Coordinates of C-alpha atoms and ligand atoms in Angstrom, one line a residue:
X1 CA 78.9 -36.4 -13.7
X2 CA 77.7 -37.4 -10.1
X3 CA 74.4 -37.5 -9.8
X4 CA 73.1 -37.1 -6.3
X5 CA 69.6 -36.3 -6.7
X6 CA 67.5 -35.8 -3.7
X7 CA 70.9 -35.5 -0.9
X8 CA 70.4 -32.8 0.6
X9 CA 72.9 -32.5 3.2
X10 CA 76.1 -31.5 5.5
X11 CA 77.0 -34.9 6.0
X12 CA 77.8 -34.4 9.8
X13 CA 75.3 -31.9 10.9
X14 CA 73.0 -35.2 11.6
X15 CA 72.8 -38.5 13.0
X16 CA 73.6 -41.3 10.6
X17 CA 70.6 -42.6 9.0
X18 CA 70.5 -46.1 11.0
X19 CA 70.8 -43.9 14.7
X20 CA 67.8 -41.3 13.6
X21 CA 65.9 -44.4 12.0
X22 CA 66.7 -46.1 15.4
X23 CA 65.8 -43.0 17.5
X24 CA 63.0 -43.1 16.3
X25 CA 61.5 -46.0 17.6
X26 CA 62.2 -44.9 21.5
X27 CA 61.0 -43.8 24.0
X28 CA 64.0 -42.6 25.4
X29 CA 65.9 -39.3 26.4
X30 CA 69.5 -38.7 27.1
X31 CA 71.3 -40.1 30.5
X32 CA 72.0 -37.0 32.3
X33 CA 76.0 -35.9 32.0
X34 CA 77.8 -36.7 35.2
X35 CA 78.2 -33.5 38.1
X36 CA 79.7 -34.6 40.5
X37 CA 81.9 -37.1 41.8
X38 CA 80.9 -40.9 41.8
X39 CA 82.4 -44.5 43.0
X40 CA 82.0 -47.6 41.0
X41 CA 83.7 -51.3 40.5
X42 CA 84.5 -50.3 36.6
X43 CA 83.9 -46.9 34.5
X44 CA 84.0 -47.6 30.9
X45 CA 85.2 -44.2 28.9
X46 CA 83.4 -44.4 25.7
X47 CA 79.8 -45.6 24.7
X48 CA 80.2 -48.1 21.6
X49 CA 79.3 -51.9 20.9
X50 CA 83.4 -52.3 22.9
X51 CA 81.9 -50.1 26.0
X52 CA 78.3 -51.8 26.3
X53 CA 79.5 -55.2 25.5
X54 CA 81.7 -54.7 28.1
X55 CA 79.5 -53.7 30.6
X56 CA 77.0 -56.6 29.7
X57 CA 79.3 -59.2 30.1
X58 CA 80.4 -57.6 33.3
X59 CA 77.1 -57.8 34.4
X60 CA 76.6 -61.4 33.3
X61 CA 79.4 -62.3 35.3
X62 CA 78.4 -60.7 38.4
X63 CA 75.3 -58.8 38.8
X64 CA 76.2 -56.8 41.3
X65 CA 79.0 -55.3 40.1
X66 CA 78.9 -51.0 39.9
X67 CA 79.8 -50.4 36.5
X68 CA 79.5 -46.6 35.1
X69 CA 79.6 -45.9 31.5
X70 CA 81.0 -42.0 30.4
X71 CA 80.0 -40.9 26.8
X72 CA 81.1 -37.6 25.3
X73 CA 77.6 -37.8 22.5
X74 CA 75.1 -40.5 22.8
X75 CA 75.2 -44.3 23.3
X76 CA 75.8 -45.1 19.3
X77 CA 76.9 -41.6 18.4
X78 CA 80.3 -42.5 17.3
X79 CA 81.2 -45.6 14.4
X80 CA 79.1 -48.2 16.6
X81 CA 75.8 -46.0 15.4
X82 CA 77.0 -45.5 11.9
X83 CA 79.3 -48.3 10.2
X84 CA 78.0 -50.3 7.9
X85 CA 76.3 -52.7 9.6
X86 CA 78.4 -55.4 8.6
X87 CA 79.0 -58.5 11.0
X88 CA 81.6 -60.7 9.4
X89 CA 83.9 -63.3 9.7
X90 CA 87.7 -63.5 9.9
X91 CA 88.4 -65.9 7.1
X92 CA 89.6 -63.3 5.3
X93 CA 92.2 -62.6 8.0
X94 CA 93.8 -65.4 7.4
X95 CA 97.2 -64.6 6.3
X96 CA 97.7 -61.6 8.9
X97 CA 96.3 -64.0 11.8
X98 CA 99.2 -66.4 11.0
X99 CA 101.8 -64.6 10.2
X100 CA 101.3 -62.6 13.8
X101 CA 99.8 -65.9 15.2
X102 CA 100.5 -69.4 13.2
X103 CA 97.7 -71.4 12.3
X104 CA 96.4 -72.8 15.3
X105 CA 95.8 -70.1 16.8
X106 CA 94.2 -67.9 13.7
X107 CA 92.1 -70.9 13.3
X108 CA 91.4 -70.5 17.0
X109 CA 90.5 -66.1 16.4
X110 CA 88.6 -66.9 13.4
X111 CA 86.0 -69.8 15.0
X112 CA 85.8 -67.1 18.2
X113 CA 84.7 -64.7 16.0
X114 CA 81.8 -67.0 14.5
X115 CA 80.8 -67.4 17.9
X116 CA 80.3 -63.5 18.2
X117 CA 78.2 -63.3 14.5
X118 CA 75.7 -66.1 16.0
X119 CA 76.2 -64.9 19.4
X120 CA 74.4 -61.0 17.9
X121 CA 71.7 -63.1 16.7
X122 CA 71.0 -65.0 19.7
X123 CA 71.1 -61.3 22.0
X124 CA 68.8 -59.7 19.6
X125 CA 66.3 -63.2 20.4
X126 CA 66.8 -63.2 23.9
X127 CA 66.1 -59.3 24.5
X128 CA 63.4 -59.2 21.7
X129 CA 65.8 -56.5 19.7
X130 CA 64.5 -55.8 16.4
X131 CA 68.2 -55.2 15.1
X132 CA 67.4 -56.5 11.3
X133 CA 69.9 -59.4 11.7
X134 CA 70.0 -61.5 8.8
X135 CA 72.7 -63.9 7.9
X136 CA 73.1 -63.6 4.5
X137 CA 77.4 -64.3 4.4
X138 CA 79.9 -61.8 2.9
X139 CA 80.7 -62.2 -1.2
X140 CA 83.8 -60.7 -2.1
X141 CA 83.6 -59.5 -5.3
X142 CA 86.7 -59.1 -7.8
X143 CA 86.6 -55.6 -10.0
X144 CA 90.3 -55.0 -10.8
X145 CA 92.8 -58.2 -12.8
X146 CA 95.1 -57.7 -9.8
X147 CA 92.6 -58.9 -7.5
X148 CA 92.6 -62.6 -9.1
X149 CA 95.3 -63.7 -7.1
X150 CA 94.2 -62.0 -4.1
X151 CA 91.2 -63.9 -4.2
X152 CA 92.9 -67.3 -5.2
X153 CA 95.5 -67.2 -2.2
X154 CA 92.9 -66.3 0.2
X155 CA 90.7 -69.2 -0.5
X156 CA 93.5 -71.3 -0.7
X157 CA 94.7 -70.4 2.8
X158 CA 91.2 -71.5 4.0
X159 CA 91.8 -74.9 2.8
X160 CA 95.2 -75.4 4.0
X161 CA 94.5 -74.4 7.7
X162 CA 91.2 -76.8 7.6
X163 CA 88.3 -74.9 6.9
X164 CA 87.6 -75.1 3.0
X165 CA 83.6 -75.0 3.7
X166 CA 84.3 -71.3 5.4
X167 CA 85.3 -69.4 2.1
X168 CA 84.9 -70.8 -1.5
X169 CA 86.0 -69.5 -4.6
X170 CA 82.6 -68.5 -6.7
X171 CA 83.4 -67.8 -10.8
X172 CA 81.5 -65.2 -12.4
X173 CA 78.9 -66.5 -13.3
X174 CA 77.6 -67.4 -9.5
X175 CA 79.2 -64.0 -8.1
X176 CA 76.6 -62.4 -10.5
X177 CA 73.7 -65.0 -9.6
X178 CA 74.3 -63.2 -6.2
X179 CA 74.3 -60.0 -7.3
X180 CA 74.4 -58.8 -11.1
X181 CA 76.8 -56.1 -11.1
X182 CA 78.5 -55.3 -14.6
X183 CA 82.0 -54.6 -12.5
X184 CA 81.9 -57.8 -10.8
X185 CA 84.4 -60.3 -12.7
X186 CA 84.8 -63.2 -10.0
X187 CA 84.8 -63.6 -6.2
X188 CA 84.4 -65.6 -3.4
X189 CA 81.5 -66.4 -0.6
X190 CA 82.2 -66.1 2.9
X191 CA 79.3 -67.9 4.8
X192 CA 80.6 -66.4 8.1
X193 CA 78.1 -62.8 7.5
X194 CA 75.4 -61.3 8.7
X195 CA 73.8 -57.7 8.3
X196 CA 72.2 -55.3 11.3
X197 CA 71.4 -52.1 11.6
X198 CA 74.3 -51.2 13.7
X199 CA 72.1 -48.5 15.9
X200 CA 68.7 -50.6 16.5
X201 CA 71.7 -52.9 18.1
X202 CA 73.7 -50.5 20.1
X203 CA 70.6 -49.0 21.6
X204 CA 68.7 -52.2 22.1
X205 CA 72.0 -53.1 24.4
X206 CA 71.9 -49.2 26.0
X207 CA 68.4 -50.5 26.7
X208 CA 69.4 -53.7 28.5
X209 CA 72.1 -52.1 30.4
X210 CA 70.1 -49.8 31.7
X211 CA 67.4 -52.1 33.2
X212 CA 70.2 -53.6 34.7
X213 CA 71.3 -51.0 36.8
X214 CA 74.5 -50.1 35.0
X215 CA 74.8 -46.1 35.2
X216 CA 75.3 -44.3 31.8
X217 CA 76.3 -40.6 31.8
X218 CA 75.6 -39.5 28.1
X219 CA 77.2 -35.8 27.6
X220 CA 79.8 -36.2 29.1
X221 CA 83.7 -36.1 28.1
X222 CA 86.6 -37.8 30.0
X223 CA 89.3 -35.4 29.9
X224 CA 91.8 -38.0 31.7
X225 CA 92.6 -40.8 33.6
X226 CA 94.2 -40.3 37.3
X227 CA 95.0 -44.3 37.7
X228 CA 92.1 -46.2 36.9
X229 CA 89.3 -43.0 37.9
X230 CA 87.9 -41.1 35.1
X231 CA 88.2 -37.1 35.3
X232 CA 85.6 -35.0 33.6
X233 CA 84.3 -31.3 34.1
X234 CA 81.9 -32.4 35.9
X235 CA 83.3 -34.7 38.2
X236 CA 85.6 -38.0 39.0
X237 CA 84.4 -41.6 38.8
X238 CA 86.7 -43.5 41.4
X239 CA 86.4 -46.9 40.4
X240 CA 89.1 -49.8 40.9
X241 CA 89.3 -50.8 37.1
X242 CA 88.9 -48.4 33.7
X243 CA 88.3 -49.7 30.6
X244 CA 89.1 -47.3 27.2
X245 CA 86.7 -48.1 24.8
X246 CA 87.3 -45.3 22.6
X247 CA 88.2 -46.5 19.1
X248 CA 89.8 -44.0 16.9
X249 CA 89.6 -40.9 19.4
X250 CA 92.9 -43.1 21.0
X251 CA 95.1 -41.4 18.9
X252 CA 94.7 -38.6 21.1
X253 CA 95.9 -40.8 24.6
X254 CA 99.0 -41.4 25.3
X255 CA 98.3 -45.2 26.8
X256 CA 97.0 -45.8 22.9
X257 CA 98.0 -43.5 20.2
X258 CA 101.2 -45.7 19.1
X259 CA 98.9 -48.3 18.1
X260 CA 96.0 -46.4 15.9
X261 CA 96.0 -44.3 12.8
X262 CA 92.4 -42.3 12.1
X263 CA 91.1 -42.8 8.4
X264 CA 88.1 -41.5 8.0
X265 CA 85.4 -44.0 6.2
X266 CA 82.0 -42.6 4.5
X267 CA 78.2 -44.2 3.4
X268 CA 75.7 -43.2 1.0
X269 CA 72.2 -44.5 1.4
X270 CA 69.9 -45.2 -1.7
X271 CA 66.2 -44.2 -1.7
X272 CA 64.3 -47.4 -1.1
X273 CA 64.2 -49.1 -4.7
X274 CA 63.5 -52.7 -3.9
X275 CA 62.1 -53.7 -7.1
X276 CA 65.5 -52.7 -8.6
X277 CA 67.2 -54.8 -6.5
X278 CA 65.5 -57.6 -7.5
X279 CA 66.2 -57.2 -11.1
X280 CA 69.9 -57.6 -9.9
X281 CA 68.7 -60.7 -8.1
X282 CA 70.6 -59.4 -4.7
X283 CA 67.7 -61.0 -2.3
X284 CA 69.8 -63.2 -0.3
X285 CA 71.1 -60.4 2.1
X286 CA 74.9 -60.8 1.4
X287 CA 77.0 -58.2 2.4
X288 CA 79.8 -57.2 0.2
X289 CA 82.6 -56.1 -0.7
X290 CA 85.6 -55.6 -3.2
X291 CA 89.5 -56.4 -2.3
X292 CA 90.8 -52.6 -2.4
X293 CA 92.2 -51.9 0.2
X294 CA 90.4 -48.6 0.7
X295 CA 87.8 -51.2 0.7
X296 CA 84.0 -50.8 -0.9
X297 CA 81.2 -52.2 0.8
X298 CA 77.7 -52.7 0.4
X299 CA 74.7 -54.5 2.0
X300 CA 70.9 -54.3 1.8
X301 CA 68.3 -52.8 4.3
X302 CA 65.1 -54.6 5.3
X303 CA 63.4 -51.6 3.6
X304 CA 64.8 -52.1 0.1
X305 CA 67.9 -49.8 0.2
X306 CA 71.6 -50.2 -0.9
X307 CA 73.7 -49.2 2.0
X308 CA 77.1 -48.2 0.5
X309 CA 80.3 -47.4 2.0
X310 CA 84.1 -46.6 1.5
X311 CA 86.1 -46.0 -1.2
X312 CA 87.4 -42.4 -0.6
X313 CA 88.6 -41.3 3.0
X314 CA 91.2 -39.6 4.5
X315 CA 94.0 -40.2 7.2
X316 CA 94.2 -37.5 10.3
X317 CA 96.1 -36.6 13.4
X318 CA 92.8 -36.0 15.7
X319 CA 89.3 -37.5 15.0
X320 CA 88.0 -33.5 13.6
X321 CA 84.9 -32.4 11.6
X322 CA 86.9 -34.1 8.6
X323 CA 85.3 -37.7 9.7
X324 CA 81.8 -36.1 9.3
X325 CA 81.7 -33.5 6.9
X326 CA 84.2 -34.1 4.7
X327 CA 81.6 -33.9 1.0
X328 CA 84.3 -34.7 -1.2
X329 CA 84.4 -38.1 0.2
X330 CA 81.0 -38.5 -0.3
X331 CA 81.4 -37.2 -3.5
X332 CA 84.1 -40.4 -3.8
X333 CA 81.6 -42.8 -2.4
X334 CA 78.5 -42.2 -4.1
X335 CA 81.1 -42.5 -7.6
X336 CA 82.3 -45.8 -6.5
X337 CA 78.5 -46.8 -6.3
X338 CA 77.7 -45.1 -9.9
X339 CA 80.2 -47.7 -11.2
X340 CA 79.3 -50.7 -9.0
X341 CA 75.2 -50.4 -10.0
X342 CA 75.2 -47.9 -13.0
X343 CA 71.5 -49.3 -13.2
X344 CA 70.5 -47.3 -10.2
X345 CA 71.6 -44.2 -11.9
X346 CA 68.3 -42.4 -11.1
X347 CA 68.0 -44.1 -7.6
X348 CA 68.3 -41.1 -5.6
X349 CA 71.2 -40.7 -2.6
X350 CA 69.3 -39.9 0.0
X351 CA 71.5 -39.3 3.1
X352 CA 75.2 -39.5 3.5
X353 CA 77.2 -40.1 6.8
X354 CA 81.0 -40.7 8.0
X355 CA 82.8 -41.7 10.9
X356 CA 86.7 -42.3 11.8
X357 CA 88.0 -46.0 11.9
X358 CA 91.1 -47.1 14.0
X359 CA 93.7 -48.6 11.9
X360 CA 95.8 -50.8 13.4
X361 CA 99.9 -51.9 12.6
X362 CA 98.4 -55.0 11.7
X363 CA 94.6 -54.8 10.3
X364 CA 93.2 -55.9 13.4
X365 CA 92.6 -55.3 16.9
X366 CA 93.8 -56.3 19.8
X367 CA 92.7 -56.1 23.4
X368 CA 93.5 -56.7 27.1
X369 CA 95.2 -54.9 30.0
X370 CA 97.7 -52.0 30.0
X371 CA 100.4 -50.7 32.3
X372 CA 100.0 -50.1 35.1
X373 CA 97.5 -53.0 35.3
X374 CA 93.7 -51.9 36.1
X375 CA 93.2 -49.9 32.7
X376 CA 92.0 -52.3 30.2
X377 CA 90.9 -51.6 26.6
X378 CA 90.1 -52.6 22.8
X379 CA 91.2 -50.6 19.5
X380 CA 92.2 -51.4 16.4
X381 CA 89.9 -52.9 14.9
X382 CA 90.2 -51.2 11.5
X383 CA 86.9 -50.9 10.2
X384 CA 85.7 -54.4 11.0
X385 CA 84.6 -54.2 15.0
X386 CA 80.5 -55.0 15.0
X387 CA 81.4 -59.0 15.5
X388 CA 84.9 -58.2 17.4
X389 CA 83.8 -55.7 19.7
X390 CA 81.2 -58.0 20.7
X391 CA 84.7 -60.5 21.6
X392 CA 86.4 -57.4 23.0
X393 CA 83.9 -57.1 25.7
X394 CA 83.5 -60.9 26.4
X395 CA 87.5 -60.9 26.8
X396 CA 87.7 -57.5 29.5
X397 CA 84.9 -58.6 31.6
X398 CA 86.9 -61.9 32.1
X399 CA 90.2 -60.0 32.7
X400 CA 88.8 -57.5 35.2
X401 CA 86.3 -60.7 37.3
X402 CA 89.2 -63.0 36.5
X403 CA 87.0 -65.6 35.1
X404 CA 89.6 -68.6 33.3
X405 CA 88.1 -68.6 30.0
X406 CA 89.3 -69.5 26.2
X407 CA 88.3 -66.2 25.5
X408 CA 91.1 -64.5 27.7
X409 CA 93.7 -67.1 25.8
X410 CA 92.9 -66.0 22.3
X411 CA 96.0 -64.6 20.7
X412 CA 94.8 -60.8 20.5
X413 CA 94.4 -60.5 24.2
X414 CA 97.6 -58.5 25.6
X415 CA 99.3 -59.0 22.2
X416 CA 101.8 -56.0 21.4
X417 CA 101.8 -55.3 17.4
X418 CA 104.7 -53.3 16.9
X419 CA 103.8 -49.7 17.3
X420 CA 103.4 -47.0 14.4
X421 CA 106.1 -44.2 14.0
X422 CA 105.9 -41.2 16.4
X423 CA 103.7 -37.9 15.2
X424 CA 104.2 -36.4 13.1
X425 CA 105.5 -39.5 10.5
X426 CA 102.4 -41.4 12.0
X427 CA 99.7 -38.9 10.5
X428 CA 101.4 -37.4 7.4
X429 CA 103.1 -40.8 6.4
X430 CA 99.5 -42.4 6.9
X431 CA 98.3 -39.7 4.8
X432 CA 100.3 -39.9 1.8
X433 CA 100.2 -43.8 1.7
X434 CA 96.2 -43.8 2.0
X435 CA 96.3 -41.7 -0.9
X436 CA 98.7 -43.7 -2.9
X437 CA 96.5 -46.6 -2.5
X438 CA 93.6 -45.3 -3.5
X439 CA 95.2 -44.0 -6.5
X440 CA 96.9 -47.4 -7.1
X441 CA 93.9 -49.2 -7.1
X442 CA 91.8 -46.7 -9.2
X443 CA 94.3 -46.7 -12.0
X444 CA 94.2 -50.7 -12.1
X445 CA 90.2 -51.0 -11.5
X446 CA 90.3 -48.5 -15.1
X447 CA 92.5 -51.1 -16.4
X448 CA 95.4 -48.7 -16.4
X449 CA 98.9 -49.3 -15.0
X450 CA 99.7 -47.4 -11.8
X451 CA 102.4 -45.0 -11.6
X452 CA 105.8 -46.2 -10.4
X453 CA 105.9 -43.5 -7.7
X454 CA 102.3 -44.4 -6.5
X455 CA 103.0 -47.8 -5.8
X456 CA 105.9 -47.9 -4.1
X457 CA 104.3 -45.2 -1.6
X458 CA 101.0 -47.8 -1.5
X459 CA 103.7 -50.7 -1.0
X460 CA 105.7 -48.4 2.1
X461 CA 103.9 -50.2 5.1
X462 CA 104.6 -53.7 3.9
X463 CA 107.8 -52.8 3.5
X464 CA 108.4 -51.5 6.8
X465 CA 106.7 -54.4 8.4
X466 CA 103.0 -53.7 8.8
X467 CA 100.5 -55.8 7.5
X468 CA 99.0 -52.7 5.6
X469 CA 98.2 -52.2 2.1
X470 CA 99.8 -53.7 -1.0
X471 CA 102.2 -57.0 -1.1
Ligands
FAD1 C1 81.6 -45.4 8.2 C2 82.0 -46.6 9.0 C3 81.6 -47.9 8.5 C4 82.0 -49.0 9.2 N1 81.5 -50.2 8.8 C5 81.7 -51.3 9.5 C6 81.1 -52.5 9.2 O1 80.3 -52.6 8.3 N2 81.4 -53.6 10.0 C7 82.2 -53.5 11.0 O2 82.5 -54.5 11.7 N3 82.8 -52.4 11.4 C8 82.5 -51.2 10.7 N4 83.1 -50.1 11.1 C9 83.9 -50.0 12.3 C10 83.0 -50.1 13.5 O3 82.0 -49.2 13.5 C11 83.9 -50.0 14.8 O4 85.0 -50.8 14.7 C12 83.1 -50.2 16.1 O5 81.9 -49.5 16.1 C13 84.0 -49.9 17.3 O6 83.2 -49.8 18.4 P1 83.8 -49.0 19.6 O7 82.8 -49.1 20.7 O8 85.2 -49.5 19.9 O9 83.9 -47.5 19.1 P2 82.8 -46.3 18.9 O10 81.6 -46.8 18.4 O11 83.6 -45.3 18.2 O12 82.7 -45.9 20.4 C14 83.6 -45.1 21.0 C15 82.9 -44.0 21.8 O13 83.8 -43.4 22.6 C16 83.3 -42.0 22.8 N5 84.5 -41.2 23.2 C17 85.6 -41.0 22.6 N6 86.4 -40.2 23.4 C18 85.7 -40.0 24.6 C19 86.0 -39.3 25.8 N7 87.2 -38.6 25.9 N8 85.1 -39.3 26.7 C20 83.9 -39.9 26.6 N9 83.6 -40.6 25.5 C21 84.5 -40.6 24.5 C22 82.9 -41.7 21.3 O14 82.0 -40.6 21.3 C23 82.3 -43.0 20.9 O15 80.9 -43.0 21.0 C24 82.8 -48.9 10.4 C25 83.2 -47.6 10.9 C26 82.8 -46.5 10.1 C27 83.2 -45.2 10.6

């Protein structure tokens, strides 16, 4: 029986923990919505780590630049205020990077996206942000026999392309040294991972942006794009380049809906307990996670918490109250952390939050320039974006100022996956398959043999070419 003692909640109705906890601490009120019409050099839709990196790295480009930022909620409303914090590496990428890009130039994504982990750290120093970063690295944890081989191939492909220091193979015995969970039967360590709390960061950077003149209209929703000027009900920002930084809500645009499906992803949040974590000897701040591919993952707070995410989720047509107050997935979530620490049974849950995550054809995200040529934009990044949005940014600002970098030739920018099916096989195919998975990898983490029906459904994307799901 799930015991979630002490949550008392419509997950939804509230902030995440991390944005209230970061609220908290400011001394700030909402930027006015936009009412009337406005000019600038760029207007970002959307304000997320993709929209404010962007506009920083427009800004440390040229100072002088008018950039306008439109946000429907908050700075940090959305996934960038409520994910799980986790800034990690692409190691684990490996075999999707080269297949889509051969090795050199995986090798190439992966060491850009170290750059980004170190390059949080080095923000949060230089503007005196207090976003708990901590580089613990990422331990994958093995919980299910079928995810031996999983584990094997991807450290394996880490040594073949050169970087056998990035991700070694740890047995049981050391994956438990890390963290003493009775599920945990093998894994492997990362070092490419550190942990924030995902809103101190995205409203540290608000912060920044805004004592450098950047103009942010919170409140307010773009209801289109007329070329590259953003049309709200309040008015129309002008502006010679747009930038979608939008995330999941693309499956509602037509310039990105091909490219995203909307799975919904959920956290539960421990009472502080740090003497029990201890006892599990999990004090060296790894984040971490199993190899489902409705993925489980888990981290630490400063304050003694487990942070604890995924696991359940659902797949939609438009991002709806189902990403935020859907309790059955919570219900899923808080199970899957029952069985990971069954030691914390009387730990209460004490707050519960979800958000929508924007799949991609190929697990990860690309980004760059669309037709007609001044709309730019980032998506995709299926539930890993806290290092890549940070990328994302660095690699628009260069496209729009037209600054030569090695960022703009990294093999994401202005790639072209192949594109999901049209609605409605997009939503209800993604649908059916998501829950296939999960029962898939349910009935083998029980130690039971999955239904014939079920995994053929959870093997469908592989089969039609995506790099989704099941081999
Ligand atoms: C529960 C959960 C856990 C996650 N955990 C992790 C993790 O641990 N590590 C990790 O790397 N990633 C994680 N992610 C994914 C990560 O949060 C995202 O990839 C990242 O935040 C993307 O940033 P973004 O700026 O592109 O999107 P967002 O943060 O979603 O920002 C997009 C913004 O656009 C706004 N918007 C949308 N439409 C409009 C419109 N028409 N007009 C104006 N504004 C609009 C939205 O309100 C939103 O604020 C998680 C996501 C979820 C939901």
């Amino acid at each position: 029986m799930l015991n979630l003692t002490g949550l008392a909640l419509t997950p939804g109705a509230q902030r995440s923990w991390w944005l209230r906890e970061a609220l908290d601490q400011e001394d700030s009120q909402p930027r006015p919505p936009l009412t009337a019409d406005a000019k600038a050099d760029v207007v970002i839709v959307g304000g997320g780590f993709t929209g404010l990196w962007t506009a920083y790295f427009l800004t440390e480009r040229d100072p002088d630049l008018g950039v306008v930022v439109l946000e429907q909620d908050i700075c940090g409303g959305g996934p960038s205020g409520r994910n799980g914090g986790f800034a990690s590496g692409w190691w684990d990428e490996l075999h999707g990077l080269i297949t889509l890009y051969g090795p050199h130039d995986a090798v190439k994504a992966c060491r850009a996206i170290s750059s980004s982990i170190n390059a949080l750290g080095e923000f949060c120093e230089r503007h005196d942000i207090d976003a708990w970063y901590r580089r613990g690295g990422y331990m994958y944890a093995i919980t299910a026999g079928a995810h031996e081989k999983l584990c094997e191939d991807m450290v394996k492909l880490a040594r073949e392309v050169g970087a056998a220091d990035e991700l070694v193979e740890l047995s049981a015995a050391e994956v438990k040294a890390r963290c003493a969970s009775p599920a945990f039967r093998g894994g492997a360590f990362m070092r490419d991972g550190a942990s924030v709390q995902p809103a101190r960061l995205i409203r540290g950077l608000r912060r920044i942006l805004l004592q450098r003149g950047v103009v942010i209209h919170e409140g307010t929703r773009v209801t289109g794009l007329d070329g590259s000027n953003a049309v709200t009900p309040g008015g129309t920002v002008r502006a010679s380049h747009a930038v979608l930084a939008i995330n999941a809500w693309g499956v509602g645009w037509p310039q990105l809906n091909r490219r995203l499906v909307a799975w919904s992803s959920y956290i539960v949040l421990t009472a502080p307990a740090p003497e029990r974590i201890k006892d599990i000897g999990w004090t060296g701040g790894e984040l971490i996670s199993d190899f489902r591919t409705s993925l489980r993952y888990f981290r630490t707070t400063r304050d003694g918490r487990i942070a604890f995410g995924g696991g359940g989720g659902r797949a939609r047509r438009t991002v709806d109250a189902m990403f935020t107050s859907d309790m059955r997935a919570v219900e899923e979530t808080a199970d899957g952390f029952r069985l990971m620490f069954p030691s914390f049974a009387d730990v209460p849950i004490e707050d519960a939050w979800g958000g929508p995550i924007d799949v991609s054809p190929t697990h990860l995200p690309t980004f760059g320039r669309l037709e007609p040529g001044n709309l730019y934009y980032a998506a995709g990044y299926t539930g890993n974006g806290v290092a890549p949005a940070h990328l994302a940014g660095q690699a628009i600002a260069d496209l729009i100022t037209g600054a030569d970098t090695d960022t703009v030739r990294l093999p994401m920018v202005n790639a072209r996956p192949r594109p999901f099916p049209p609605e409605p096989f997009r939503s209800w195919g993604a649908a059916v398959v998501r829950r296939a998975m999960i029962a898939k990898e349910t009935a083998e983490e029980r130690g039971r043999e999955p239904g014939f029906l079920v995994s053929q459904l959870a093997r469908t994307p592989r089969r039609m070419g995506y790099l989704l799901g099941p081999d």
